[in-house]
XYZ file of C-alpha atoms in Angstrom:
369
model
C -87.906 157.745 -44.180
C -88.898 156.153 -41.208
C -91.490 153.881 -42.844
C -88.622 152.700 -45.145
C -86.377 151.623 -42.644
C -89.348 150.102 -40.508
C -89.926 148.067 -43.841
C -86.140 147.044 -44.266
C -85.959 145.439 -40.876
C -89.284 143.697 -40.973
C -87.750 142.185 -44.233
C -84.297 141.369 -42.551
C -86.571 139.847 -39.861
C -88.532 137.794 -41.673
C -85.027 136.546 -43.848
C -83.150 135.864 -40.455
C -86.129 133.784 -39.153
C -86.348 131.477 -42.237
C -82.784 130.958 -41.767
C -83.182 129.692 -38.390
C -85.835 127.334 -39.379
C -83.797 125.813 -42.050
C -80.972 125.516 -39.353
C -83.033 124.187 -37.257
C -84.343 121.237 -39.823
C -80.719 120.855 -40.621
C -80.092 120.222 -37.206
C -82.926 117.873 -37.083
C -81.267 116.178 -39.814
C -77.904 116.137 -38.164
C -79.613 114.638 -35.316
C -81.240 112.104 -37.231
C -77.608 111.609 -38.884
C -76.329 111.095 -35.229
C -79.296 108.937 -34.319
C -78.239 107.115 -37.281
C -74.711 107.591 -36.613
C -75.497 106.133 -32.880
C -77.585 103.876 -34.794
C -74.509 103.027 -36.514
C -72.875 103.424 -33.514
C -75.598 101.080 -32.210
C -75.075 99.093 -35.022
C -71.372 99.324 -34.689
C -72.189 99.167 -31.067
C -74.021 95.839 -32.239
C -71.843 94.949 -34.513
C -69.208 95.538 -31.820
C -71.701 93.874 -29.447
C -72.230 91.273 -32.395
C -68.663 91.698 -33.023
C -68.209 91.526 -29.369
C -70.832 89.047 -29.305
C -68.999 87.518 -32.213
C -65.621 88.273 -30.285
C -67.400 87.108 -27.139
C -68.912 84.445 -29.282
C -65.514 84.067 -30.706
C -64.284 84.529 -27.230
C -66.889 82.370 -26.286
C -65.839 80.428 -29.161
C -62.335 81.048 -28.033
C -64.511 80.757 -24.606
C -66.400 78.304 -26.147
C -63.124 77.513 -27.442
C -62.282 78.140 -24.152
C -65.952 77.473 -23.422
C -65.969 75.184 -26.532
C -62.005 75.322 -25.199
C -64.807 75.281 -21.923
C -67.035 73.164 -24.084
C -63.501 72.057 -25.262
C -63.200 72.350 -21.846
C -66.658 71.041 -21.710
C -65.391 68.834 -24.140
C -62.261 69.161 -22.247
C -64.136 68.687 -19.407
C -66.249 66.238 -21.333
C -62.931 65.355 -22.501
C -61.916 65.700 -19.197
C -65.105 63.824 -18.437
C -63.926 61.903 -21.015
C -60.716 61.881 -19.868
C -62.451 61.117 -16.721
C -64.342 58.565 -18.311
C -61.424 57.428 -19.613
C -59.772 57.713 -16.209
C -62.592 56.136 -15.400
C -62.213 53.668 -17.791
C -58.521 53.519 -16.833
C -59.579 53.533 -13.088
C -62.082 50.795 -14.379
C -59.107 49.195 -15.921
C -57.052 49.669 -12.889
C -59.694 47.898 -11.146
C -59.854 45.095 -13.903
C -56.103 44.807 -13.271
C -56.732 45.022 -9.628
C -59.525 42.437 -10.272
C -57.033 40.232 -12.176
C -54.806 39.808 -8.994
C -57.808 38.608 -6.902
C -59.688 35.675 -7.727
C -63.201 35.787 -9.011
C -66.144 34.955 -6.710
C -67.976 31.963 -7.227
C -70.538 31.305 -4.555
C -73.019 29.477 -6.246
C -70.776 26.399 -6.970
C -72.847 23.361 -6.375
C -71.870 20.586 -3.390
C -72.039 16.899 -4.260
C -75.389 15.175 -3.967
C -74.429 12.073 -1.310
C -70.576 11.409 -1.300
C -68.514 9.864 1.158
C -66.490 11.172 4.310
C -62.650 11.542 3.593
C -59.678 13.626 4.691
C -56.741 15.032 2.895
C -52.904 14.433 3.326
C -50.316 16.138 1.249
C -46.969 15.301 -0.851
C -44.615 16.004 -3.790
C -42.219 13.359 -4.589
C -41.431 14.055 -8.194
C -41.398 10.413 -8.905
C -42.785 8.903 -11.864
C -46.542 8.987 -11.363
C -48.485 5.459 -10.845
C -50.744 6.520 -13.622
C -47.605 6.556 -16.298
C -46.961 2.779 -15.662
C -48.807 0.486 -18.462
C -49.900 -1.960 -15.427
C -52.109 0.741 -13.704
C -53.875 2.132 -17.055
C -56.059 0.612 -19.979
C -53.065 -1.553 -21.535
C -55.336 -1.484 -25.129
C -55.438 2.067 -25.672
C -53.591 3.835 -22.767
C -55.227 6.759 -23.146
C -55.524 7.571 -19.628
C -51.770 7.460 -19.022
C -50.694 10.441 -17.164
C -47.698 12.661 -19.038
C -44.212 12.653 -17.587
C -41.260 14.808 -17.630
C -37.284 14.745 -17.869
C -34.983 15.941 -15.326
C -35.125 19.278 -16.947
C -39.288 19.315 -16.584
C -39.207 18.965 -20.303
C -42.196 16.561 -21.462
C -41.107 13.378 -22.645
C -42.304 9.938 -23.946
C -42.433 7.448 -21.286
C -40.845 4.631 -23.109
C -37.141 3.548 -24.188
C -38.085 1.774 -27.182
C -41.882 0.610 -28.728
C -42.894 -1.307 -31.359
C -45.624 -3.817 -32.061
C -44.341 -6.983 -29.921
C -43.256 -5.067 -26.926
C -42.274 -1.707 -25.067
C -39.749 -1.066 -22.568
C -40.576 1.172 -20.230
C -38.579 4.242 -18.762
C -37.967 3.768 -15.019
C -38.896 6.322 -12.108
C -36.437 9.229 -11.653
C -37.028 8.170 -7.961
C -35.504 4.763 -8.619
C -32.885 5.427 -11.378
C -30.823 9.048 -12.590
C -32.050 7.924 -16.226
C -35.834 7.602 -15.059
C -38.628 10.272 -15.770
C -40.892 12.413 -13.390
C -43.639 14.193 -12.470
C -44.021 17.144 -14.362
C -43.933 20.398 -12.204
C -47.132 22.051 -14.070
C -49.303 19.659 -11.966
C -49.413 21.769 -8.932
C -53.077 22.910 -7.646
C -53.920 25.963 -8.577
C -57.365 28.056 -7.973
C -60.255 28.601 -10.205
C -61.769 31.083 -8.007
C -62.092 31.889 -4.288
C -63.952 28.633 -3.620
C -62.803 26.548 -6.296
C -59.616 24.908 -6.662
C -58.420 22.044 -9.180
C -55.245 19.690 -8.396
C -54.079 16.256 -8.752
C -53.808 13.402 -6.206
C -53.220 9.831 -5.085
C -56.353 8.459 -4.589
C -57.846 5.606 -2.626
C -58.458 2.977 -5.596
C -56.620 0.707 -7.612
C -56.941 -0.971 -11.182
C -56.473 0.571 -14.661
C -59.982 2.123 -14.391
C -58.860 4.539 -11.616
C -56.192 6.428 -13.533
C -57.540 10.152 -14.925
C -61.177 9.787 -12.819
C -62.112 12.858 -10.888
C -63.408 13.715 -7.617
C -64.977 16.416 -6.169
C -64.006 17.311 -2.054
C -66.115 19.445 -0.312
C -64.411 20.738 2.666
C -66.503 20.527 5.948
C -63.967 22.982 8.608
C -62.752 20.155 10.288
C -59.874 17.595 10.046
C -58.680 14.073 10.377
C -57.156 14.580 13.842
C -60.586 15.225 15.546
C -61.122 11.669 15.708
C -58.000 11.649 18.399
C -59.510 14.140 20.688
C -57.610 17.070 18.987
C -59.189 20.557 17.940
C -59.021 21.364 14.094
C -56.245 23.827 13.098
C -57.650 27.224 12.048
C -56.442 26.356 8.416
C -58.904 23.393 8.279
C -61.486 25.573 10.005
C -61.060 28.419 7.265
C -61.718 25.835 4.561
C -65.356 25.240 5.302
C -67.604 25.927 2.114
C -64.485 25.491 -0.463
C -64.292 22.687 -3.045
C -61.490 21.177 -5.048
C -61.986 18.865 -7.635
C -58.684 16.529 -8.257
C -57.878 13.893 -11.072
C -56.208 10.779 -10.167
C -52.583 10.714 -11.025
C -51.686 8.237 -8.675
C -53.424 5.107 -7.225
C -54.012 2.731 -4.217
C -50.909 1.183 -2.551
C -50.171 3.922 0.679
C -53.251 5.893 0.648
C -55.963 4.830 3.191
C -59.738 4.387 3.004
C -61.141 7.855 2.032
C -57.881 9.467 1.872
C -56.479 11.464 -0.742
C -52.841 12.346 -0.815
C -53.036 15.912 -2.969
C -49.982 17.317 -4.590
C -48.771 20.092 -3.262
C -45.209 21.251 -3.805
C -43.887 21.320 -0.098
C -45.983 19.067 1.312
C -43.193 16.000 1.878
C -41.170 14.203 -0.222
C -42.110 10.977 1.754
C -40.103 7.858 1.536
C -38.764 8.281 -2.073
C -36.952 11.499 -2.077
C -34.138 11.146 -4.372
C -35.933 11.836 -7.140
C -36.257 15.407 -6.168
C -32.687 15.627 -5.426
C -32.193 14.830 -8.817
C -34.807 17.019 -10.543
C -34.415 20.218 -8.261
C -30.607 19.709 -7.554
C -30.723 20.283 -3.891
C -29.824 17.937 -0.769
C -33.307 16.247 0.143
C -31.716 15.736 3.224
C -31.532 19.048 4.675
C -35.195 19.322 6.516
C -34.585 22.831 7.187
C -34.849 23.231 3.260
C -36.947 20.825 1.671
C -39.420 20.081 5.124
C -39.937 17.228 7.020
C -40.831 13.712 4.884
C -44.056 13.880 6.143
C -45.758 16.995 6.155
C -43.332 19.018 4.620
C -43.026 22.663 5.451
C -46.018 22.951 7.489
C -44.328 19.934 10.030
C -41.443 21.710 10.075
C -43.091 25.054 10.874
C -45.337 23.094 13.550
C -41.838 21.696 15.086
C -40.476 25.493 15.311
C -43.491 27.645 16.236
C -45.355 25.104 18.542
C -48.657 23.796 18.645
C -50.192 27.428 19.798
C -48.909 29.128 16.826
C -51.516 31.456 14.978
C -52.788 30.973 11.342
C -51.030 34.176 10.196
C -47.477 33.024 11.822
C -47.920 29.468 10.394
C -48.801 31.285 6.827
C -45.901 33.504 7.033
C -43.463 30.457 8.094
C -44.398 28.095 5.220
C -44.560 30.889 2.606
C -40.966 31.823 3.965
C -40.071 28.391 3.149
C -41.697 28.251 -0.233
C -39.521 31.153 -1.138
C -36.269 29.881 -0.010
C -36.651 26.431 -1.938
C -38.764 27.681 -4.818
C -38.046 31.183 -5.375
C -34.366 31.032 -5.996
C -34.349 29.971 -9.588
C -37.135 30.517 -12.578
C -37.133 26.624 -13.548
C -38.880 26.168 -9.942
C -41.838 28.976 -10.725
C -44.679 26.324 -11.229
C -43.612 24.706 -7.839
C -43.438 28.309 -6.351
C -47.164 28.903 -7.729
C -47.992 25.412 -5.921
C -46.438 26.072 -2.720
C -48.071 29.574 -2.226
C -51.340 28.465 -3.379
C -51.000 25.920 -0.033
C -50.379 29.266 1.801
C -53.067 31.703 0.020
C -55.957 29.479 -0.967
C -55.412 26.535 1.276
C -54.383 28.308 4.097
C -51.966 25.725 5.310
C -54.706 23.325 6.128
C -53.184 20.126 7.923
C -55.511 17.323 7.262
C -58.596 18.509 6.669
C -62.127 16.415 6.451
C -64.670 16.831 3.224
C -67.243 14.722 1.313
C -66.350 13.629 -1.969
C -67.902 11.934 -5.176
C -66.699 11.320 -8.470
C -67.575 13.846 -11.051
C -66.928 14.838 -14.447
C -63.262 16.188 -14.961
C -62.727 19.904 -16.138
C -61.297 20.387 -19.192
C -58.401 22.357 -17.533
C -57.118 19.300 -16.087
C -57.287 16.843 -18.925
C -55.256 19.514 -20.487
C -52.683 19.227 -17.652
C -53.021 15.361 -17.507
C -51.680 14.032 -20.894
């Protein structure tokens, strides 16, 4: 009986042992399965990670949207950069716009070769230009005849009647209320920081003088030096600047080497009634129109004295330009020319130069006739 029981217990022990091994293998499988599950979990985790990664990637894509937002932030940043670039562009544009308000530079403008010594006075009398009179131009072609304007500054024909036998020419507005006048677009203007164009009465006469052009190379002195005076600061500042003027008036009241430059506010001279008619102002009011000879600058010199600084002189003349020409749009071109005298010409008084005849620039040709 004891042997039977021993045998029975041995069988049970073997059966229990086999079951344990089987559990152990199932446990390993579960373990693998857990591993797979971990692996899935890793895979999920990778997938989460991919998904995170995608989500990061999306989030990076969001972030790339943020980072493509950041890359779009970069692209926004690039776009900011582009925007900066646009902004730079705007900035360049602003710069360009600033440049438009300033004059371009032209340091390499050639001086005249040889040339003759001369000096510049100034005037604006509104009268019909000498070069609009038939006796002062080529009578056959009239090609070098200057244009004229009516009392309202509208360009008009210079004759009353004209046929193959005779022409009846219009008088000057300085002598007759029905006459014609200088057009106000014949005021001087700057081409760049060192060069300006304009019109002048020149020291020549005869039909071939009209519409000729001359370059004036300013030397930093003035005509008063010959009388022992010190050059004014405005004339000194013109050294190295150049001006090309076209002859619209000739002979008569200009001396040897003298160019009387047409500058609004430069003085009405002896014939002031034309400006009285065209501008509708009291030309005897020198506080408004300036002195007959020398214009605004002479009036300012009389009030400020000879010790006035350049800035004081420029401020005074600018104020007079604005007081007369800044009150009505019809004076806009005159105002431009008057302020040119302040800003580019620096209110120079009878500056000296070397001059020579040159080809006429198209800008002056277009304005002349």
